[in-house]
Amino acid sequence: MHSVPVILTLTVLTVLLTSTVQVIGWRPYPPKTNGSDKIFDASKKYEGSSNLVRLRYHMGPVLTNNITVHPIWYGTWQKSQKKIIREFINSISAVGSKHPSVSGWWKTVQLYTDQTGSNITATVRLGEEKNDRFYSHGKSLTRLSIQSVIKSAVASRSRPLPVNPKGGLYLLLTSDDVYVQDFCGQVCGFHYFTFPSIVGFTLPYAWVGNSAKFCPGVCAYPFAVPAFIPGIKPVKSPNGDVGVDGMISVIAHEIAELATNPLVNAWYAGADPVAPVEIADLCEGIYGTGGGGSYTGQMLNDDRGATYNVNGIRRRYLIQWLWNHVVSYCTGPNKLD
């Protein structure tokens, strides 16, 4: 398969980055399809169904080096919100977390290899961070301006983020008063890679937005429920913040896909590399055994009545399952069989 070229002219970039299918997006719940993934409708809705899925390796790199996640906090963030997200990232490689754990969830990602047979790394750590509390590019971002925000973070005169093309992941997180192109209507987050013509380097990155004010029923489901799903009540979020708890599963989704398909030429299903179906897309909306369609699967409740499916270092989280290419269905550490 042809990979997406890394160096493009600004004219082509503008066309691609404004396209609704160019980036790898986390499609809002309930799952939506486009022309490139209709063949997966039946298989992606049920965690044990696999006959139609053709997830293939396209010979591109995966992240076998230790991963360092660099958050870019864009907008106004509370300290408590940052703590929830930081601990999730630190929990990915934590040793000794109670089962089922975030680190157990990452073991599915580790099953994926590159062309040498090397597995994706077990080590994911929180790296240096950057605050953009003054909204340097405004409160309405395009897909193109997101790359400019990342450029500002790595080129800043004051404490710039380190440039690490081999193991660095740049995670742009926008606060609940920032709107991003296609937010809520088509995506809750997406990942891609930066272009040298804009940023100066090719760096894997993801954007995830806080949907609390714009569309919690779409991007923070099941902690909020959209009006078009009657008869379903929202569940209680494990960390008391619907917007941020909803972001956690999207962050997990994007980090997993960045690790397995950082340059959009490694692990994905479908014939079109600019609109691939990736390991988290195949399991969208599935959080436990039996999940599929409008049913999330069997989840856990704590003594406060909050819903979760994995344990972090000290906190609990609800994150979606991932496609396991070894057994050809969605798996997670809280499975019952």
CSV table of C-alpha atoms in Angstrom, one decimal:
chain,number,residue,atom,x,y,z
A,1,MET,CA,0.0,0.0,0.0
A,2,HIS,CA,1.1,3.6,-0.7
A,3,SER,CA,2.0,5.6,2.4
A,4,VAL,CA,0.9,9.2,2.8
A,5,PRO,CA,3.9,11.4,1.7
A,6,VAL,CA,5.6,13.2,4.6
A,7,ILE,CA,6.6,16.3,2.7
A,8,LEU,CA,3.9,18.1,0.9
A,9,THR,CA,3.4,21.6,-0.4
A,10,LEU,CA,1.3,24.0,1.7
A,11,THR,CA,-1.3,24.0,-1.0
A,12,VAL,CA,-1.8,20.2,-0.9
A,13,LEU,CA,-1.6,20.3,2.9
A,14,THR,CA,-4.4,22.8,3.1
A,15,VAL,CA,-6.6,20.5,1.0
A,16,LEU,CA,-5.7,17.4,2.9
A,17,LEU,CA,-6.0,18.9,6.4
A,18,THR,CA,-9.4,20.4,5.7
A,19,SER,CA,-10.7,17.2,4.3
A,20,THR,CA,-13.2,15.3,6.4
A,21,VAL,CA,-11.6,11.9,5.8
A,22,GLN,CA,-7.9,12.8,5.9
A,23,VAL,CA,-7.2,12.4,9.6
A,24,ILE,CA,-7.7,9.3,11.6
A,25,GLY,CA,-10.7,10.4,13.7
A,26,TRP,CA,-12.4,9.0,16.7
A,27,ARG,CA,-16.0,8.9,15.4
A,28,PRO,CA,-18.6,9.9,17.9
A,29,TYR,CA,-20.8,7.3,19.6
A,30,PRO,CA,-22.9,5.6,18.2
A,31,PRO,CA,-20.4,4.6,15.6
A,32,LYS,CA,-20.8,6.2,12.2
A,33,THR,CA,-19.5,4.8,8.9
A,34,ASN,CA,-18.2,6.2,5.7
A,35,GLY,CA,-17.7,4.6,2.3
A,36,SER,CA,-14.3,3.1,3.3
A,37,ASP,CA,-15.5,1.1,6.3
A,38,LYS,CA,-19.0,-0.1,5.6
A,39,ILE,CA,-17.7,-3.6,5.1
A,40,PHE,CA,-16.8,-3.7,8.8
A,41,ASP,CA,-20.3,-2.8,10.0
A,42,ALA,CA,-21.3,-6.2,11.1
A,43,SER,CA,-17.9,-7.2,12.6
A,44,LYS,CA,-17.0,-4.1,14.5
A,45,LYS,CA,-20.1,-4.0,16.6
A,46,TYR,CA,-19.6,-7.3,18.4
A,47,GLU,CA,-16.5,-8.1,20.4
A,48,GLY,CA,-16.4,-11.7,19.2
A,49,SER,CA,-17.2,-11.3,15.5
A,50,SER,CA,-14.3,-11.2,13.1
A,51,ASN,CA,-15.0,-12.8,9.7
A,52,LEU,CA,-15.1,-9.6,7.6
A,53,VAL,CA,-12.2,-7.7,9.3
A,54,ARG,CA,-9.0,-7.5,7.3
A,55,LEU,CA,-6.6,-5.7,9.5
A,56,ARG,CA,-3.2,-5.8,7.7
A,57,TYR,CA,0.3,-4.6,8.2
A,58,HIS,CA,1.5,-2.2,5.5
A,59,MET,CA,5.2,-2.3,6.3
A,60,GLY,CA,5.4,1.2,7.9
A,61,PRO,CA,7.0,1.9,11.3
A,62,VAL,CA,5.4,1.3,14.7
A,63,LEU,CA,6.6,2.8,18.0
A,64,THR,CA,9.0,0.2,19.3
A,65,ASN,CA,11.1,2.8,21.1
A,66,ASN,CA,10.1,3.9,24.5
A,67,ILE,CA,7.2,6.4,24.2
A,68,THR,CA,7.2,9.8,25.8
A,69,VAL,CA,3.9,11.6,25.8
A,70,HIS,CA,4.1,15.4,25.8
A,71,PRO,CA,0.8,17.1,26.7
A,72,ILE,CA,0.1,20.6,25.4
A,73,TRP,CA,-2.6,22.1,27.6
A,74,TYR,CA,-4.4,24.6,25.4
A,75,GLY,CA,-6.7,27.0,27.1
A,76,THR,CA,-7.9,27.0,30.7
A,77,TRP,CA,-7.3,23.8,32.7
A,78,GLN,CA,-8.0,23.1,36.4
A,79,LYS,CA,-5.2,21.4,38.4
A,80,SER,CA,-7.6,18.5,39.2
A,81,GLN,CA,-8.3,17.9,35.5
A,82,LYS,CA,-4.6,17.7,34.7
A,83,LYS,CA,-4.1,15.2,37.5
A,84,ILE,CA,-6.7,12.9,36.1
A,85,ILE,CA,-5.1,12.8,32.6
A,86,ARG,CA,-1.5,12.7,33.9
A,87,GLU,CA,-2.2,9.7,36.0
A,88,PHE,CA,-3.9,7.9,33.1
A,89,ILE,CA,-0.8,8.3,31.0
A,90,ASN,CA,1.5,7.2,33.9
A,91,SER,CA,-0.7,4.2,34.5
A,92,ILE,CA,-0.1,2.7,31.0
A,93,SER,CA,3.2,1.3,32.1
A,94,ALA,CA,2.5,1.1,35.9
A,95,VAL,CA,3.5,-2.0,37.7
A,96,GLY,CA,1.3,-3.4,40.4
A,97,SER,CA,-2.0,-1.7,39.5
A,98,LYS,CA,-5.0,-3.7,40.6
A,99,HIS,CA,-6.6,-6.0,38.0
A,100,PRO,CA,-8.1,-5.1,35.6
A,101,SER,CA,-5.6,-2.4,34.9
A,102,VAL,CA,-4.6,0.3,32.3
A,103,SER,CA,-1.3,-1.5,31.8
A,104,GLY,CA,-3.2,-4.7,31.1
A,105,TRP,CA,-5.2,-2.9,28.4
A,106,TRP,CA,-1.9,-1.7,26.8
A,107,LYS,CA,-0.8,-5.4,26.4
A,108,THR,CA,-3.1,-5.6,23.4
A,109,VAL,CA,-1.1,-2.8,21.8
A,110,GLN,CA,2.1,-4.5,22.5
A,111,LEU,CA,1.1,-7.5,20.4
A,112,TYR,CA,1.6,-5.4,17.2
A,113,THR,CA,5.1,-5.6,15.5
A,114,ASP,CA,7.1,-3.9,12.8
A,115,GLN,CA,8.6,-5.7,9.8
A,116,THR,CA,11.6,-6.9,11.9
A,117,GLY,CA,9.2,-8.6,14.4
A,118,SER,CA,9.9,-6.1,17.1
A,119,ASN,CA,6.9,-5.4,19.4
A,120,ILE,CA,5.6,-2.0,20.3
A,121,THR,CA,7.2,-0.9,23.5
A,122,ALA,CA,5.8,-1.6,27.0
A,123,THR,CA,7.1,1.7,28.3
A,124,VAL,CA,5.0,4.8,28.0
A,125,ARG,CA,5.8,7.7,30.2
A,126,LEU,CA,4.7,11.3,30.8
A,127,GLY,CA,7.2,13.8,29.4
A,128,GLU,CA,7.7,17.5,29.6
A,129,GLU,CA,4.5,19.6,29.2
A,130,LYS,CA,3.6,22.9,27.7
A,131,ASN,CA,0.9,25.3,28.8
A,132,ASP,CA,-0.9,27.6,26.3
A,133,ARG,CA,-3.2,29.3,28.7
A,134,PHE,CA,-3.6,32.5,26.6
A,135,TYR,CA,-5.1,30.7,23.6
A,136,SER,CA,-2.2,31.7,21.3
A,137,HIS,CA,-4.1,30.7,18.2
A,138,GLY,CA,-7.6,31.7,19.4
A,139,LYS,CA,-10.6,29.7,20.6
A,140,SER,CA,-11.5,28.2,17.3
A,141,LEU,CA,-8.9,26.0,15.7
A,142,THR,CA,-8.7,24.4,12.3
A,143,ARG,CA,-6.8,21.2,11.6
A,144,LEU,CA,-4.1,23.2,10.0
A,145,SER,CA,-3.8,25.6,13.0
A,146,ILE,CA,-3.4,22.6,15.3
A,147,GLN,CA,-0.1,21.9,13.7
A,148,SER,CA,0.9,25.6,14.3
A,149,VAL,CA,0.1,25.2,18.0
A,150,ILE,CA,2.5,22.2,18.1
A,151,LYS,CA,5.1,24.3,16.3
A,152,SER,CA,4.8,27.0,18.9
A,153,ALA,CA,5.3,24.4,21.7
A,154,VAL,CA,8.5,22.9,20.2
A,155,ALA,CA,9.9,26.2,19.0
A,156,SER,CA,9.1,28.3,22.1
A,157,ARG,CA,11.9,30.6,23.4
A,158,SER,CA,10.8,29.6,26.9
A,159,ARG,CA,11.1,25.9,27.8
A,160,PRO,CA,10.3,24.4,24.4
A,161,LEU,CA,9.1,20.8,24.2
A,162,PRO,CA,11.9,18.4,23.2
A,163,VAL,CA,11.8,17.2,19.6
A,164,ASN,CA,11.7,13.4,19.5
A,165,PRO,CA,10.5,11.9,16.2
A,166,LYS,CA,11.2,8.3,17.2
A,167,GLY,CA,9.5,8.1,20.6
A,168,GLY,CA,7.7,11.4,21.3
A,169,LEU,CA,4.0,11.7,21.1
A,170,TYR,CA,2.6,15.2,21.1
A,171,LEU,CA,-0.8,15.4,22.7
A,172,LEU,CA,-2.7,18.6,22.2
A,173,LEU,CA,-5.6,18.9,24.7
A,174,THR,CA,-8.1,21.7,24.3
A,175,SER,CA,-10.2,23.0,27.2
A,176,ASP,CA,-14.0,23.0,27.2
A,177,ASP,CA,-14.2,26.6,25.7
A,178,VAL,CA,-12.2,25.8,22.6
A,179,TYR,CA,-13.9,24.6,19.4
A,180,VAL,CA,-11.9,22.6,16.8
A,181,GLN,CA,-12.9,22.0,13.2
A,182,ASP,CA,-15.4,19.1,12.9
A,183,PHE,CA,-15.5,18.7,16.7
A,184,CYS,CA,-18.7,16.9,17.9
A,185,GLY,CA,-20.2,16.5,14.4
A,186,GLN,CA,-17.5,14.2,13.1
A,187,VAL,CA,-14.7,13.7,15.6
A,188,CYS,CA,-13.9,13.9,19.3
A,189,GLY,CA,-10.2,13.6,18.6
A,190,PHE,CA,-7.8,12.6,15.9
A,191,HIS,CA,-4.2,11.7,15.3
A,192,TYR,CA,-1.8,12.4,12.4
A,193,PHE,CA,1.8,13.6,12.0
A,194,THR,CA,3.2,17.0,11.6
A,195,PHE,CA,4.7,18.2,8.3
A,196,PRO,CA,8.2,19.7,8.1
A,197,SER,CA,6.8,22.6,6.0
A,198,ILE,CA,4.8,23.7,9.0
A,199,VAL,CA,6.5,22.4,12.2
A,200,GLY,CA,9.9,21.7,10.9
A,201,PHE,CA,9.8,18.0,11.9
A,202,THR,CA,7.7,14.9,11.3
A,203,LEU,CA,6.2,14.2,14.7
A,204,PRO,CA,3.3,11.9,15.6
A,205,TYR,CA,0.6,13.9,17.4
A,206,ALA,CA,-3.0,13.7,18.6
A,207,TRP,CA,-5.7,16.2,19.4
A,208,VAL,CA,-8.5,15.5,22.0
A,209,GLY,CA,-11.0,18.1,23.1
A,210,ASN,CA,-13.0,18.5,26.3
A,211,SER,CA,-16.6,18.2,25.1
A,212,ALA,CA,-18.3,19.2,28.4
A,213,LYS,CA,-19.8,22.4,27.0
A,214,PHE,CA,-20.2,21.5,23.4
A,215,CYS,CA,-21.4,17.9,23.1
A,216,PRO,CA,-20.9,15.7,26.2
A,217,GLY,CA,-23.6,13.3,24.9
A,218,VAL,CA,-21.5,12.6,21.8
A,219,CYS,CA,-17.9,12.7,23.0
A,220,ALA,CA,-18.3,11.8,26.8
A,221,TYR,CA,-20.7,8.9,26.3
A,222,PRO,CA,-21.8,7.0,28.5
A,223,PHE,CA,-21.2,9.7,31.2
A,224,ALA,CA,-23.7,11.8,29.2
A,225,VAL,CA,-26.3,10.6,26.7
A,226,PRO,CA,-27.4,12.4,23.5
A,227,ALA,CA,-31.1,13.1,23.0
A,228,PHE,CA,-31.3,10.8,20.0
A,229,ILE,CA,-30.7,7.7,22.3
A,230,PRO,CA,-34.0,7.5,24.3
A,231,GLY,CA,-34.4,5.4,27.4
A,232,ILE,CA,-30.7,5.3,28.3
A,233,LYS,CA,-29.5,7.0,31.5
A,234,PRO,CA,-25.9,8.3,31.8
A,235,VAL,CA,-23.6,6.5,34.2
A,236,LYS,CA,-21.6,8.2,36.9
A,237,SER,CA,-18.0,9.1,35.9
A,238,PRO,CA,-15.2,7.6,38.0
A,239,ASN,CA,-13.3,10.9,38.6
A,240,GLY,CA,-16.2,13.3,39.0
A,241,ASP,CA,-15.6,15.2,35.8
A,242,VAL,CA,-17.8,14.2,32.8
A,243,GLY,CA,-15.7,16.1,30.2
A,244,VAL,CA,-12.3,14.8,31.3
A,245,ASP,CA,-13.5,11.3,32.1
A,246,GLY,CA,-14.9,11.3,28.6
A,247,MET,CA,-11.6,12.5,27.2
A,248,ILE,CA,-9.7,9.6,28.8
A,249,SER,CA,-11.1,7.0,26.4
A,250,VAL,CA,-10.5,9.2,23.4
A,251,ILE,CA,-6.9,9.8,24.6
A,252,ALA,CA,-6.5,6.0,25.0
A,253,HIS,CA,-8.0,5.5,21.5
A,254,GLU,CA,-5.5,7.9,19.9
A,255,ILE,CA,-2.4,6.8,21.7
A,256,ALA,CA,-3.1,3.2,20.8
A,257,GLU,CA,-3.5,4.1,17.1
A,258,LEU,CA,-0.5,6.4,17.2
A,259,ALA,CA,1.6,3.5,18.5
A,260,THR,CA,0.4,1.1,15.8
A,261,ASN,CA,0.1,3.5,12.9
A,262,PRO,CA,2.1,6.6,13.5
A,263,LEU,CA,2.7,7.6,9.9
A,264,VAL,CA,-0.6,6.1,8.5
A,265,ASN,CA,1.3,3.3,6.7
A,266,ALA,CA,1.5,0.5,9.3
A,267,TRP,CA,-1.5,-1.4,10.9
A,268,TYR,CA,-4.9,-0.6,9.5
A,269,ALA,CA,-7.9,-2.2,7.7
A,270,GLY,CA,-9.5,-0.9,4.5
A,271,ALA,CA,-8.1,-0.1,1.1
A,272,ASP,CA,-7.7,3.7,1.6
A,273,PRO,CA,-4.6,4.8,3.6
A,274,VAL,CA,-6.0,8.3,4.0
A,275,ALA,CA,-9.2,7.0,5.7
A,276,PRO,CA,-8.0,3.8,7.4
A,277,VAL,CA,-9.9,1.8,10.0
A,278,GLU,CA,-7.5,1.2,12.9
A,279,ILE,CA,-7.3,-0.9,16.0
A,280,ALA,CA,-9.4,1.3,18.1
A,281,ASP,CA,-11.9,2.2,15.4
A,282,LEU,CA,-12.8,-1.5,15.2
A,283,CYS,CA,-13.9,-1.6,18.8
A,284,GLU,CA,-15.5,1.8,19.2
A,285,GLY,CA,-18.2,1.9,21.9
A,286,ILE,CA,-17.1,-1.5,23.4
A,287,TYR,CA,-16.0,-1.4,27.1
A,288,GLY,CA,-16.7,-4.9,28.2
A,289,THR,CA,-17.8,-8.5,27.4
A,290,GLY,CA,-20.8,-8.6,25.2
A,291,GLY,CA,-20.4,-5.1,23.9
A,292,GLY,CA,-21.7,-4.1,20.5
A,293,GLY,CA,-24.3,-1.9,18.9
A,294,SER,CA,-25.8,0.4,21.6
A,295,TYR,CA,-24.6,-1.9,24.4
A,296,THR,CA,-21.3,-0.9,26.0
A,297,GLY,CA,-20.6,-4.4,27.4
A,298,GLN,CA,-20.3,-5.4,31.0
A,299,MET,CA,-18.6,-2.7,33.1
A,300,LEU,CA,-17.7,-2.4,36.8
A,301,ASN,CA,-19.1,-0.1,39.5
A,302,ASP,CA,-17.3,1.2,42.6
A,303,ASP,CA,-18.8,1.7,46.0
A,304,ARG,CA,-19.8,5.3,45.0
A,305,GLY,CA,-21.8,4.0,42.1
A,306,ALA,CA,-19.3,5.2,39.5
A,307,THR,CA,-18.7,3.2,36.4
A,308,TYR,CA,-15.2,2.1,35.2
A,309,ASN,CA,-13.5,-0.9,33.6
A,310,VAL,CA,-9.8,-0.4,34.5
A,311,ASN,CA,-7.7,0.6,37.4
A,312,GLY,CA,-4.9,3.1,37.2
A,313,ILE,CA,-2.2,3.8,39.8
A,314,ARG,CA,-4.7,5.4,42.2
A,315,ARG,CA,-7.7,6.2,40.0
A,316,ARG,CA,-10.2,4.3,37.9
A,317,TYR,CA,-11.0,4.9,34.3
A,318,LEU,CA,-13.4,3.8,31.6
A,319,ILE,CA,-11.6,3.1,28.3
A,320,GLN,CA,-12.7,1.3,25.1
A,321,TRP,CA,-11.3,-2.1,24.1
A,322,LEU,CA,-8.9,-2.6,21.2
A,323,TRP,CA,-8.7,-5.0,18.3
A,324,ASN,CA,-6.5,-8.0,19.0
A,325,HIS,CA,-5.2,-9.2,15.6
A,326,VAL,CA,-3.9,-12.5,17.1
A,327,VAL,CA,-7.4,-13.7,18.1
A,328,SER,CA,-9.3,-11.4,15.7
A,329,TYR,CA,-11.7,-9.7,18.0
A,330,CYS,CA,-11.8,-6.9,20.5
A,331,THR,CA,-10.2,-7.5,23.8
A,332,GLY,CA,-9.8,-5.8,27.2
A,333,PRO,CA,-8.4,-6.6,30.6
A,334,ASN,CA,-11.9,-6.7,32.2
A,335,LYS,CA,-13.2,-9.5,29.9
A,336,LEU,CA,-15.2,-12.2,31.7
A,337,ASP,CA,-14.2,-15.2,29.6
